[in-house]
Amino acid sequence: MAAIAPSGVRIGCRLIREGDEAHLLPGEAHSIPARQPGMRRASGAARWIAHGLLAELGVGDAAILRTPSGAPVWPEGIMGSLAHDDDMAVAAVAPIGDIASLGIDVEPAQPLPDDILALVTTFADRTDAADRHLAGRILFAAKEAVYKAVYPLDREVLGYEDITVDLNAGHATTKTGRKARLAYCVAPRVVVLAFVEKDRG
Ligand SMILES: CC(C)(COP(=O)(O)OP(=O)(O)OC[C@H]1O[C@@H](n2cnc3c(N)ncnc32)[C@H](O)[C@@H]1OP(=O)(O)O)[C@@H](O)C(=O)NCCC(=O)NCCS
């Protein structure tokens, strides 16, 4: 999975384990409203990864609070993203520089059910270069990753129809005019990383 990260981006994963909710720092636990124990465990696992990645950047003990929108708050000068499915948590962080924003998503490496695929796909999406059985799943994860990368920049809620993905070219565009690059892997999970490069004006 680390191979999909562009230069400067740190990425990690962890199988979610019983007791991972204990990895939430007090401020993080407080910022995550009363939710299912399983969700708190997943959020704890994702933050455990992120705390380690931040420590590699020289940032210790930083609480990654959850805002009411759901978006995480990162330490000054750093951008990142979290995701979890039922079993796996992932996180990515990068110093803000060439990369302005990041989004990540993780999904089981299984075909996307047809009804969800119909909700997610638009006529402009391009997926023919991807594994035929997993193309829909990768498309779904790509749109979620792009949304997480773009939301902190625009603060606008987007639907699947507002994001056009070209997996062949490895990029996506949003109705708000943002462009994100995409990188993904499909084993052991589908993990998509979306990153918005700094606008060089
Ligand atoms: C962001 C969103 C897509 C996450 O999807 P999810 O399947 O619930 O959860 P994931 O495991 O993939 O990701 C969860 C993480 O996303 C991050 N996240 C949540 N809302 C976010 C936002 N607005 N911006 C950036 N990141 C966000 C959080 O870090 C969260 O982790 P936490 O719960 O441990 O704090 C979803 O919560 C959401 O806000 N949807 C509304 C808009 C939408 O669905 N549009 C269609 C997709 S384009």
CSV table of C-alpha atoms and ligand atoms in Angstrom, one decimal:
chain,number,residue,atom,x,y,z
A,1,MET,CA,0.0,0.0,0.0
A,2,ALA,CA,2.9,2.4,0.8
A,3,ALA,CA,3.8,2.2,-2.9
A,4,ILE,CA,0.8,4.3,-3.9
A,5,ALA,CA,1.9,7.3,-1.8
A,6,PRO,CA,3.5,10.1,-3.8
A,7,SER,CA,6.7,11.7,-2.5
A,8,GLY,CA,6.1,13.5,0.8
A,9,VAL,CA,2.9,11.6,1.7
A,10,ARG,CA,3.1,9.0,4.6
A,11,ILE,CA,0.5,6.3,4.7
A,12,GLY,CA,-0.3,3.5,7.1
A,13,CYS,CA,-2.9,0.8,7.8
A,14,ARG,CA,-3.9,-1.3,10.8
A,15,LEU,CA,-6.3,-4.2,11.3
A,16,ILE,CA,-8.9,-2.9,13.8
A,17,ARG,CA,-8.5,-4.6,17.1
A,18,GLU,CA,-10.6,-4.9,20.2
A,19,GLY,CA,-9.6,-2.1,22.6
A,20,ASP,CA,-8.5,0.3,19.8
A,21,GLU,CA,-10.9,2.9,21.1
A,22,ALA,CA,-8.3,3.3,24.0
A,23,HIS,CA,-6.0,5.0,21.4
A,24,LEU,CA,-8.3,8.0,21.2
A,25,LEU,CA,-6.6,10.9,23.1
A,26,PRO,CA,-9.0,12.5,25.6
A,27,GLY,CA,-9.8,15.5,23.3
A,28,GLU,CA,-10.4,13.1,20.4
A,29,ALA,CA,-12.7,10.9,22.4
A,30,HIS,CA,-14.6,14.0,23.5
A,31,SER,CA,-14.9,15.3,19.9
A,32,ILE,CA,-16.4,12.1,18.6
A,33,PRO,CA,-20.1,12.1,19.6
A,34,ALA,CA,-21.6,9.1,21.3
A,35,ARG,CA,-21.4,6.4,18.6
A,36,GLN,CA,-21.4,2.7,18.3
A,37,PRO,CA,-18.4,1.1,20.1
A,38,GLY,CA,-17.3,-0.4,16.8
A,39,MET,CA,-17.1,3.0,15.2
A,40,ARG,CA,-15.1,4.4,18.1
A,41,ARG,CA,-12.8,1.5,17.9
A,42,ALA,CA,-12.3,2.2,14.1
A,43,SER,CA,-11.7,5.9,14.8
A,44,GLY,CA,-9.2,4.9,17.5
A,45,ALA,CA,-7.3,2.6,15.1
A,46,ALA,CA,-7.2,5.3,12.4
A,47,ARG,CA,-5.9,7.8,14.9
A,48,TRP,CA,-3.3,5.4,16.3
A,49,ILE,CA,-1.9,5.2,12.7
A,50,ALA,CA,-2.0,8.9,12.3
A,51,HIS,CA,-0.3,9.6,15.6
A,52,GLY,CA,2.6,7.4,14.5
A,53,LEU,CA,2.8,9.1,11.1
A,54,LEU,CA,2.7,12.6,12.7
A,55,ALA,CA,5.5,11.5,15.1
A,56,GLU,CA,7.6,10.6,12.0
A,57,LEU,CA,7.1,14.3,11.0
A,58,GLY,CA,8.3,15.4,14.4
A,59,VAL,CA,4.8,16.2,15.7
A,60,GLY,CA,4.0,14.4,19.0
A,61,ASP,CA,0.8,14.2,21.1
A,62,ALA,CA,-1.4,16.0,18.6
A,63,ALA,CA,-5.1,15.3,19.1
A,64,ILE,CA,-6.9,14.9,15.7
A,65,LEU,CA,-10.3,16.3,16.7
A,66,ARG,CA,-13.4,15.6,14.7
A,67,THR,CA,-15.3,18.7,13.6
A,68,PRO,CA,-19.1,18.8,13.4
A,69,SER,CA,-18.8,18.3,9.6
A,70,GLY,CA,-16.9,15.1,10.3
A,71,ALA,CA,-13.6,16.5,8.9
A,72,PRO,CA,-10.6,15.9,11.1
A,73,VAL,CA,-8.5,18.8,12.4
A,74,TRP,CA,-4.7,18.5,11.6
A,75,PRO,CA,-1.8,20.2,13.3
A,76,GLU,CA,-0.6,23.5,11.8
A,77,GLY,CA,1.2,22.9,8.5
A,78,ILE,CA,0.0,19.3,8.0
A,79,MET,CA,-2.8,17.8,6.0
A,80,GLY,CA,-4.2,14.3,6.3
A,81,SER,CA,-7.1,11.9,6.0
A,82,LEU,CA,-8.5,8.9,7.8
A,83,ALA,CA,-10.8,6.0,6.7
A,84,HIS,CA,-11.9,2.6,8.0
A,85,ASP,CA,-14.0,-0.3,6.8
A,86,ASP,CA,-15.3,-3.1,9.1
A,87,ASP,CA,-11.8,-4.5,9.6
A,88,MET,CA,-9.1,-2.1,8.5
A,89,ALA,CA,-8.2,1.5,9.3
A,90,VAL,CA,-5.9,3.6,7.1
A,91,ALA,CA,-4.4,7.1,7.4
A,92,ALA,CA,-2.3,9.4,5.3
A,93,VAL,CA,-0.5,12.6,6.3
A,94,ALA,CA,1.7,15.1,4.5
A,95,PRO,CA,3.3,18.5,5.3
A,96,ILE,CA,1.4,21.2,3.4
A,97,GLY,CA,3.6,22.1,0.5
A,98,ASP,CA,3.3,20.8,-3.0
A,99,ILE,CA,0.3,18.9,-1.8
A,100,ALA,CA,-2.5,21.1,-0.5
A,101,SER,CA,-4.9,18.4,0.6
A,102,LEU,CA,-5.4,14.7,0.9
A,103,GLY,CA,-8.2,12.2,1.0
A,104,ILE,CA,-8.1,8.4,1.6
A,105,ASP,CA,-10.7,5.6,1.5
A,106,VAL,CA,-10.5,1.9,2.2
A,107,GLU,CA,-13.0,-0.7,1.0
A,108,PRO,CA,-13.2,-4.5,0.9
A,109,ALA,CA,-11.7,-5.9,-2.3
A,110,GLN,CA,-15.1,-7.1,-3.5
A,111,PRO,CA,-17.3,-6.1,-6.4
A,112,LEU,CA,-19.6,-3.2,-5.7
A,113,PRO,CA,-23.3,-4.2,-5.6
A,114,ASP,CA,-25.1,-3.1,-8.8
A,115,ASP,CA,-27.6,-0.8,-7.1
A,116,ILE,CA,-24.8,1.2,-5.4
A,117,LEU,CA,-22.8,1.2,-8.6
A,118,ALA,CA,-25.8,2.8,-10.4
A,119,LEU,CA,-25.9,5.5,-7.7
A,120,VAL,CA,-22.2,6.3,-7.9
A,121,THR,CA,-21.5,6.2,-11.6
A,122,THR,CA,-22.0,9.0,-14.1
A,123,PHE,CA,-21.6,8.8,-17.9
A,124,ALA,CA,-18.3,10.8,-17.7
A,125,ASP,CA,-16.5,8.4,-15.3
A,126,ARG,CA,-13.8,6.3,-16.9
A,127,THR,CA,-12.8,3.0,-15.3
A,128,ASP,CA,-11.9,0.6,-18.2
A,129,ALA,CA,-8.2,0.4,-17.2
A,130,ALA,CA,-9.1,-1.0,-13.8
A,131,ASP,CA,-9.7,-4.6,-12.8
A,132,ARG,CA,-13.1,-5.4,-14.3
A,133,HIS,CA,-14.5,-7.0,-11.1
A,134,LEU,CA,-13.2,-4.2,-8.8
A,135,ALA,CA,-13.7,-1.1,-11.1
A,136,GLY,CA,-16.9,-0.1,-9.4
A,137,ARG,CA,-15.5,-0.5,-5.9
A,138,ILE,CA,-12.4,1.5,-6.9
A,139,LEU,CA,-14.6,4.2,-8.4
A,140,PHE,CA,-16.7,4.4,-5.2
A,141,ALA,CA,-13.6,4.7,-3.0
A,142,ALA,CA,-12.1,7.3,-5.4
A,143,LYS,CA,-15.1,9.5,-5.1
A,144,GLU,CA,-15.1,9.3,-1.3
A,145,ALA,CA,-11.4,10.0,-1.2
A,146,VAL,CA,-11.8,13.0,-3.5
A,147,TYR,CA,-14.6,14.3,-1.3
A,148,LYS,CA,-12.4,14.1,1.8
A,149,ALA,CA,-9.6,15.9,0.0
A,150,VAL,CA,-11.8,18.6,-1.4
A,151,TYR,CA,-14.2,19.3,1.5
A,152,PRO,CA,-11.5,21.0,3.8
A,153,LEU,CA,-10.7,23.4,0.9
A,154,ASP,CA,-14.3,24.3,-0.2
A,155,ARG,CA,-16.5,23.3,2.7
A,156,GLU,CA,-19.1,22.1,0.2
A,157,VAL,CA,-21.0,18.9,0.5
A,158,LEU,CA,-20.7,17.0,-2.8
A,159,GLY,CA,-22.6,14.0,-4.1
A,160,TYR,CA,-21.3,11.2,-6.3
A,161,GLU,CA,-22.7,13.0,-9.4
A,162,ASP,CA,-20.5,16.1,-8.5
A,163,ILE,CA,-17.2,14.2,-8.9
A,164,THR,CA,-16.0,12.8,-12.3
A,165,VAL,CA,-13.3,10.2,-12.0
A,166,ASP,CA,-10.9,9.1,-14.8
A,167,LEU,CA,-9.1,6.0,-13.4
A,168,ASN,CA,-7.3,5.6,-16.7
A,169,ALA,CA,-5.6,8.9,-16.4
A,170,GLY,CA,-5.5,8.8,-12.6
A,171,HIS,CA,-7.4,12.0,-11.8
A,172,ALA,CA,-10.7,13.4,-10.8
A,173,THR,CA,-12.5,16.8,-11.1
A,174,THR,CA,-15.3,18.2,-9.0
A,175,LYS,CA,-18.2,20.5,-9.9
A,176,THR,CA,-16.4,23.1,-7.7
A,177,GLY,CA,-13.5,23.0,-10.2
A,178,ARG,CA,-11.1,21.2,-8.1
A,179,LYS,CA,-8.7,18.7,-9.7
A,180,ALA,CA,-7.3,15.8,-7.7
A,181,ARG,CA,-4.8,13.1,-8.6
A,182,LEU,CA,-5.5,9.5,-7.7
A,183,ALA,CA,-3.4,6.5,-6.7
A,184,TYR,CA,-4.8,3.2,-5.6
A,185,CYS,CA,-4.1,-0.4,-4.8
A,186,VAL,CA,-6.5,-3.4,-4.6
A,187,ALA,CA,-4.8,-5.8,-2.3
A,188,PRO,CA,-5.3,-6.7,0.5
A,189,ARG,CA,-8.0,-4.0,0.4
A,190,VAL,CA,-9.1,-1.4,-2.2
A,191,VAL,CA,-7.3,1.8,-0.9
A,192,VAL,CA,-7.6,5.0,-2.9
A,193,LEU,CA,-5.5,8.1,-2.1
A,194,ALA,CA,-6.6,11.4,-3.7
A,195,PHE,CA,-4.4,14.5,-3.5
A,196,VAL,CA,-4.9,18.1,-4.5
A,197,GLU,CA,-1.7,19.7,-5.7
A,198,LYS,CA,-0.9,23.3,-4.7
A,199,ASP,CA,-2.2,25.8,-7.1
A,200,ARG,CA,0.9,27.4,-8.5
A,201,GLY,CA,-1.2,30.3,-9.9
B,1,LIG,C1,-16.8,11.8,4.4
B,1,LIG,C2,-17.7,10.6,4.2
B,1,LIG,C3,-17.8,10.3,2.7
B,1,LIG,C4,-17.0,9.4,4.9
B,1,LIG,O1,-17.5,8.2,4.6
B,1,LIG,P1,-17.7,7.0,5.6
B,1,LIG,O2,-17.9,5.8,4.8
B,1,LIG,O3,-18.7,7.3,6.6
B,1,LIG,O4,-16.4,6.7,6.5
B,1,LIG,P2,-14.9,6.4,6.1
B,1,LIG,O5,-14.4,5.3,7.0
B,1,LIG,O6,-14.6,6.3,4.7
B,1,LIG,O7,-14.2,7.8,6.6
B,1,LIG,C5,-14.3,8.2,7.9
B,1,LIG,C6,-13.4,9.4,8.1
B,1,LIG,O8,-13.7,10.4,7.1
B,1,LIG,C7,-13.3,11.6,7.7
B,1,LIG,N1,-14.3,12.6,7.3
B,1,LIG,C8,-15.6,12.6,7.7
B,1,LIG,N2,-16.2,13.7,7.2
B,1,LIG,C9,-15.2,14.4,6.4
B,1,LIG,C10,-15.2,15.6,5.6
B,1,LIG,N3,-16.3,16.3,5.5
B,1,LIG,N4,-14.1,16.0,5.1
B,1,LIG,C11,-12.9,15.2,5.2
B,1,LIG,N5,-12.9,14.1,5.9
B,1,LIG,C12,-14.0,13.7,6.5
B,1,LIG,C13,-13.1,11.5,9.2
B,1,LIG,O9,-11.7,11.5,9.5
B,1,LIG,C14,-13.7,10.1,9.4
B,1,LIG,O10,-12.9,9.4,10.4
B,1,LIG,P3,-13.5,9.4,12.0
B,1,LIG,O11,-14.9,9.0,11.9
B,1,LIG,O12,-12.6,8.4,12.6
B,1,LIG,O13,-13.3,10.8,12.5
B,1,LIG,C15,-19.1,10.7,4.8
B,1,LIG,O14,-19.0,10.7,6.1
B,1,LIG,C16,-19.8,12.0,4.4
B,1,LIG,O15,-19.6,13.0,4.9
B,1,LIG,N6,-20.7,11.9,3.4
B,1,LIG,C17,-21.5,13.0,3.0
B,1,LIG,C18,-21.3,13.3,1.5
B,1,LIG,C19,-21.3,12.1,0.6
B,1,LIG,O16,-21.5,11.0,1.1
B,1,LIG,N7,-21.2,12.4,-0.7
B,1,LIG,C20,-21.0,11.3,-1.6
B,1,LIG,C21,-19.5,10.9,-1.6
B,1,LIG,S1,-18.7,11.9,-2.8
